[in-house]
PDB file of C-alpha atoms in Angstrom:
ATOM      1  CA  UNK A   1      11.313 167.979  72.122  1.00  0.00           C
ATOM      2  CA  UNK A   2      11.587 166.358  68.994  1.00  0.00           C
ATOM      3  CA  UNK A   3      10.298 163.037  67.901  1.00  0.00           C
ATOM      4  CA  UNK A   4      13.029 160.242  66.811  1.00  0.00           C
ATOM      5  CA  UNK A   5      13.186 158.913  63.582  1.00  0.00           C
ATOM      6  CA  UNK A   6      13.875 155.576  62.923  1.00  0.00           C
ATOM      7  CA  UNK A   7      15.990 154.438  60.308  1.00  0.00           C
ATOM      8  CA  UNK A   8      15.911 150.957  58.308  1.00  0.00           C
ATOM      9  CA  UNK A   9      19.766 148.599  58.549  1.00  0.00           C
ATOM     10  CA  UNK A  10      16.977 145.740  57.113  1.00  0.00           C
ATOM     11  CA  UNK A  11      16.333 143.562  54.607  1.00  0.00           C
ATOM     12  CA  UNK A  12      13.124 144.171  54.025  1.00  0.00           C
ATOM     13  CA  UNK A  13      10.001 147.216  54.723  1.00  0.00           C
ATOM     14  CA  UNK A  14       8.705 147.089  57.995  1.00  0.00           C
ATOM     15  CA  UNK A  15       4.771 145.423  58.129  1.00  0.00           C
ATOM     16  CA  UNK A  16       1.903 147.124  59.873  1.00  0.00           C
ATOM     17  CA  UNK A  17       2.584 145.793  62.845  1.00  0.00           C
ATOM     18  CA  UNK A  18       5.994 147.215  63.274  1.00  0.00           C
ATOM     19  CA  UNK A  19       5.176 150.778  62.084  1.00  0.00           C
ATOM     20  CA  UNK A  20       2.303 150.596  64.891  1.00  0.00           C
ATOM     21  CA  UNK A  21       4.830 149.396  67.010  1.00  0.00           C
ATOM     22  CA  UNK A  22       7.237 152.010  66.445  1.00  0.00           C
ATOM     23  CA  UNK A  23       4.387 154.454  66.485  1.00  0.00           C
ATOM     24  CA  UNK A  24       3.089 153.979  69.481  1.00  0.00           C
ATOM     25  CA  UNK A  25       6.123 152.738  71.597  1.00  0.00           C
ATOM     26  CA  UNK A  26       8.823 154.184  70.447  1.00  0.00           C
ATOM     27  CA  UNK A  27       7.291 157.949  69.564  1.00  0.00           C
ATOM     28  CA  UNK A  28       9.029 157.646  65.919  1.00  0.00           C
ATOM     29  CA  UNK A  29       8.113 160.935  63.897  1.00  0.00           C
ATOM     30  CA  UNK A  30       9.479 158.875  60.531  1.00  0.00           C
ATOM     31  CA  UNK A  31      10.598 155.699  59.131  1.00  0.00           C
ATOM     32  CA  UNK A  32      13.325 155.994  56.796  1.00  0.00           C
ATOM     33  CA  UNK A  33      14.242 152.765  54.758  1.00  0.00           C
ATOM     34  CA  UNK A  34      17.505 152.171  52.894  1.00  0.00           C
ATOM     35  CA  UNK A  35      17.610 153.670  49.413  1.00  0.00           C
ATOM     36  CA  UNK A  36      17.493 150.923  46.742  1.00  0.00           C
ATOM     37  CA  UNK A  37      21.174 150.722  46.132  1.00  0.00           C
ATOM     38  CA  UNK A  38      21.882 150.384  49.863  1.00  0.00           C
ATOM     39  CA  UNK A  39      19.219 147.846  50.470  1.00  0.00           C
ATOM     40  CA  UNK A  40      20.751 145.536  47.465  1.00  0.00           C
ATOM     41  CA  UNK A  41      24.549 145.801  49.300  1.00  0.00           C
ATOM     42  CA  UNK A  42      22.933 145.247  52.686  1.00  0.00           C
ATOM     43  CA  UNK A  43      20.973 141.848  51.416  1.00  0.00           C
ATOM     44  CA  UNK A  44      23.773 141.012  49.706  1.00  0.00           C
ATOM     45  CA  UNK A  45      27.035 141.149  51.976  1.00  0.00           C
ATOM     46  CA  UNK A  46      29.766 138.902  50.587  1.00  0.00           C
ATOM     47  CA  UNK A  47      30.646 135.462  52.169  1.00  0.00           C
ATOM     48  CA  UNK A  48      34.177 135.724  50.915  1.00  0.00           C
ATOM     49  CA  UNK A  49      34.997 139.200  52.177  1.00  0.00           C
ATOM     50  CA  UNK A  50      37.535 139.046  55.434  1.00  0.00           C
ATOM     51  CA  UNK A  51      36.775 142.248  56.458  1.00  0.00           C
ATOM     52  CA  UNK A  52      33.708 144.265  56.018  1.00  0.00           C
ATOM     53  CA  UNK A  53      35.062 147.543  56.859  1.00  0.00           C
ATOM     54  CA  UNK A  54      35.057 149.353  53.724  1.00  0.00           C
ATOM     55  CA  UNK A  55      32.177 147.555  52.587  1.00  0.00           C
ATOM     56  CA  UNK A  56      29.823 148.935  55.071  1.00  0.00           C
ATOM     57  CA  UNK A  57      31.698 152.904  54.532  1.00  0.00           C
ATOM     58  CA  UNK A  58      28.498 153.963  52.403  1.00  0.00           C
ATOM     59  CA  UNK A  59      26.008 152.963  55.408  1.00  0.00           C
ATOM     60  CA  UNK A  60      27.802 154.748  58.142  1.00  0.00           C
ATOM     61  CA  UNK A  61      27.903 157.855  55.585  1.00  0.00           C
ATOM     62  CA  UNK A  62      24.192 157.272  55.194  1.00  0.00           C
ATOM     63  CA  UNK A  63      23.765 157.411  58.849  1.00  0.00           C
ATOM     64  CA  UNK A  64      25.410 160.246  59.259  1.00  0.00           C
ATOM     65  CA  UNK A  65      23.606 162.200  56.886  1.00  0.00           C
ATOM     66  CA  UNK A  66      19.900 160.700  58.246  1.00  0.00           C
ATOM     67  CA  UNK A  67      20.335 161.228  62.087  1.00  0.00           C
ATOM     68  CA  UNK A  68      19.980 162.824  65.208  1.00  0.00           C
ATOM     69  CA  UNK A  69      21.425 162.001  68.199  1.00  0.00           C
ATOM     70  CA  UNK A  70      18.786 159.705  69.819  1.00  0.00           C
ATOM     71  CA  UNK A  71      17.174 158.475  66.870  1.00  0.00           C
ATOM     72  CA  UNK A  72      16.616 154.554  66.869  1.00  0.00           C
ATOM     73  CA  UNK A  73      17.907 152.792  64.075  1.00  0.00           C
ATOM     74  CA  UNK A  74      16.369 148.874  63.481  1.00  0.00           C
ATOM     75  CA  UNK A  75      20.215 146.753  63.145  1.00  0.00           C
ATOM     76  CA  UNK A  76      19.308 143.202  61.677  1.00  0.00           C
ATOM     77  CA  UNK A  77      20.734 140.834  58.934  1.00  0.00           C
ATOM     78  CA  UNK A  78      24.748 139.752  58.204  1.00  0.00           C
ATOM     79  CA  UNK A  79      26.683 139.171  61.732  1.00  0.00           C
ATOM     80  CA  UNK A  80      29.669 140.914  60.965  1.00  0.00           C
ATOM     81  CA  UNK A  81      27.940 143.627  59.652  1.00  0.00           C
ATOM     82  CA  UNK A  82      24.878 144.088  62.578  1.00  0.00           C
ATOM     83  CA  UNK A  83      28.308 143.949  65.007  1.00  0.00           C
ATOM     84  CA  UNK A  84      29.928 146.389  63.311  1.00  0.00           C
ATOM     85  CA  UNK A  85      27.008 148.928  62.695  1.00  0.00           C
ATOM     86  CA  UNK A  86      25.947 148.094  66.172  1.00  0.00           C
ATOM     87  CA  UNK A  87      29.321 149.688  67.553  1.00  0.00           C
ATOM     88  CA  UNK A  88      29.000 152.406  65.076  1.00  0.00           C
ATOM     89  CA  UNK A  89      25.066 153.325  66.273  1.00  0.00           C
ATOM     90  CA  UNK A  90      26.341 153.522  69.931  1.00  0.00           C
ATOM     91  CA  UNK A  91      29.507 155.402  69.354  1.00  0.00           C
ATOM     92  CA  UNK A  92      26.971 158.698  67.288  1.00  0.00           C
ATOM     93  CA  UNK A  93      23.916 158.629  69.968  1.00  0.00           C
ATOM     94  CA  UNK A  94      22.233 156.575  68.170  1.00  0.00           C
ATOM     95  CA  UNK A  95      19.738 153.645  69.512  1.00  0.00           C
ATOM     96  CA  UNK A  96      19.872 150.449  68.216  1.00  0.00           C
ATOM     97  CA  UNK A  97      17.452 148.038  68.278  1.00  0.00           C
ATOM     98  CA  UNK A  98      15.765 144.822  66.605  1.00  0.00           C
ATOM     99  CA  UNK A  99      12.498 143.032  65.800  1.00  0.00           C
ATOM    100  CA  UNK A 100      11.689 140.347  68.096  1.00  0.00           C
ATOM    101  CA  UNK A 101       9.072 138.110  66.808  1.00  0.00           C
ATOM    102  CA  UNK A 102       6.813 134.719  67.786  1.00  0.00           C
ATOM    103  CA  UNK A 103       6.821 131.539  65.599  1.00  0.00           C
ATOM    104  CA  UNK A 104       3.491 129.683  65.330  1.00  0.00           C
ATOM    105  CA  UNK A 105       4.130 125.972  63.073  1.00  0.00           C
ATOM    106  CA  UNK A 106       0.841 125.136  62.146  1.00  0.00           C
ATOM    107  CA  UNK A 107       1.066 121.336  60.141  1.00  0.00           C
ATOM    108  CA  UNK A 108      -1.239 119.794  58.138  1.00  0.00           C
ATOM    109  CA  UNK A 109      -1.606 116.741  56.474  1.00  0.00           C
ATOM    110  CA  UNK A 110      -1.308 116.443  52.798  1.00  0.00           C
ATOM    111  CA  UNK A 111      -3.573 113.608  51.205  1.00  0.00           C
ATOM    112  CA  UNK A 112      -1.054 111.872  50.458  1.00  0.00           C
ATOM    113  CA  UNK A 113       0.314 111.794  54.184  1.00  0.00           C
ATOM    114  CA  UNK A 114       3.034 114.169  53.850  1.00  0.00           C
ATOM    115  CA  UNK A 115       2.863 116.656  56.774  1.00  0.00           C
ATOM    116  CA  UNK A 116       2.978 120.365  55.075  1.00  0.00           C
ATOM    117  CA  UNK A 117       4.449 122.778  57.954  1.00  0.00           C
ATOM    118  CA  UNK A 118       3.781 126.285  57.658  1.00  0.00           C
ATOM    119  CA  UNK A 119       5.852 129.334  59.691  1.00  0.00           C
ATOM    120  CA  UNK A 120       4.221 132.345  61.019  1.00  0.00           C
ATOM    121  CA  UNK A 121       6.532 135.212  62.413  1.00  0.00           C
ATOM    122  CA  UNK A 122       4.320 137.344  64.353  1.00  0.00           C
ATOM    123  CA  UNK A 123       5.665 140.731  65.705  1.00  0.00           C
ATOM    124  CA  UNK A 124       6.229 141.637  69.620  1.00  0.00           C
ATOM    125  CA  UNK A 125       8.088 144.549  70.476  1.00  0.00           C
ATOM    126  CA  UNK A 126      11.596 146.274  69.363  1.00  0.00           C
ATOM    127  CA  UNK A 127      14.166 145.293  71.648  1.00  0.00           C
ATOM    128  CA  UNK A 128      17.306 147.437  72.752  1.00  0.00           C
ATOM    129  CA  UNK A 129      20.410 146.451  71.568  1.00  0.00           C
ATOM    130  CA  UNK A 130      22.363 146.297  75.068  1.00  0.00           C
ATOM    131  CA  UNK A 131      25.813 147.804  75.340  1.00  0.00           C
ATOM    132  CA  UNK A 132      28.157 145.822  77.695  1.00  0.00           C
ATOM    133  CA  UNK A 133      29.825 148.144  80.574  1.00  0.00           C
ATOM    134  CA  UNK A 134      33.008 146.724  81.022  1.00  0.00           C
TER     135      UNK A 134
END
């Protein structure tokens, strides 16, 4: 049988952690990120646009030219447009999923008395996107 792939609907490469992740969990024979052009229209998704049909055309295409049925495909960033590629990944064979993560705050105190807050995002597991059966 043939190891999935796993394709990139992200704003960003994935860190060590993930690829191990994806590695080891999920069996993934390859990561594919967005090509450059894609990943500057997928950061940068219009707030004015009522409808984001057409606009997201070129990464269905892309899909469709990258996958196999049963390949995962990592769905996070713009609402409208994770919904809408979400319905498109189920309706090819596709399996969506996302990054879940754990947030440390570590705070420190500035010499001055200011209190300096720091975020670290520390990654868990992929998660399944969940289809409803209605």
């Amino acid at each position: 049988m043939k190891m999935p792939k796993m394709l990139l609907l992200f704003s960003h490469l994935l860190t060590e952690d993930q690829e191990e992740d994806a590695n080891n969990c999920l069996s993934i024979s390859e990561v594919i990120p967005l090509s450059q052009d894609l990943q500057k229209l997928w950061v940068n998704i219009p707030a004015t646009k009522s409808s984001l049909r057409d606009y997201l055309n070129p990464f269905r295409s892309w899909l469709k030219e990258n996958v196999n049925n049963g390949d995962y495909v990592l769905i996070q960033g713009d609402f409208g447009a994770v919904y809408s590629m979400l319905n498109y990944a189920f309706s090819v064979g596709l399996i969506p999923v996302y990054a879940t993560t754990e947030r440390e705050v570590v705070e420190k105190r500035m010499p001055d008395n200011a209190v300096k807050s720091e975020r670290i995002f520390k990654h868990k597991m992929f998660r399944r996107y969940e289809k409803e059966d209605v």
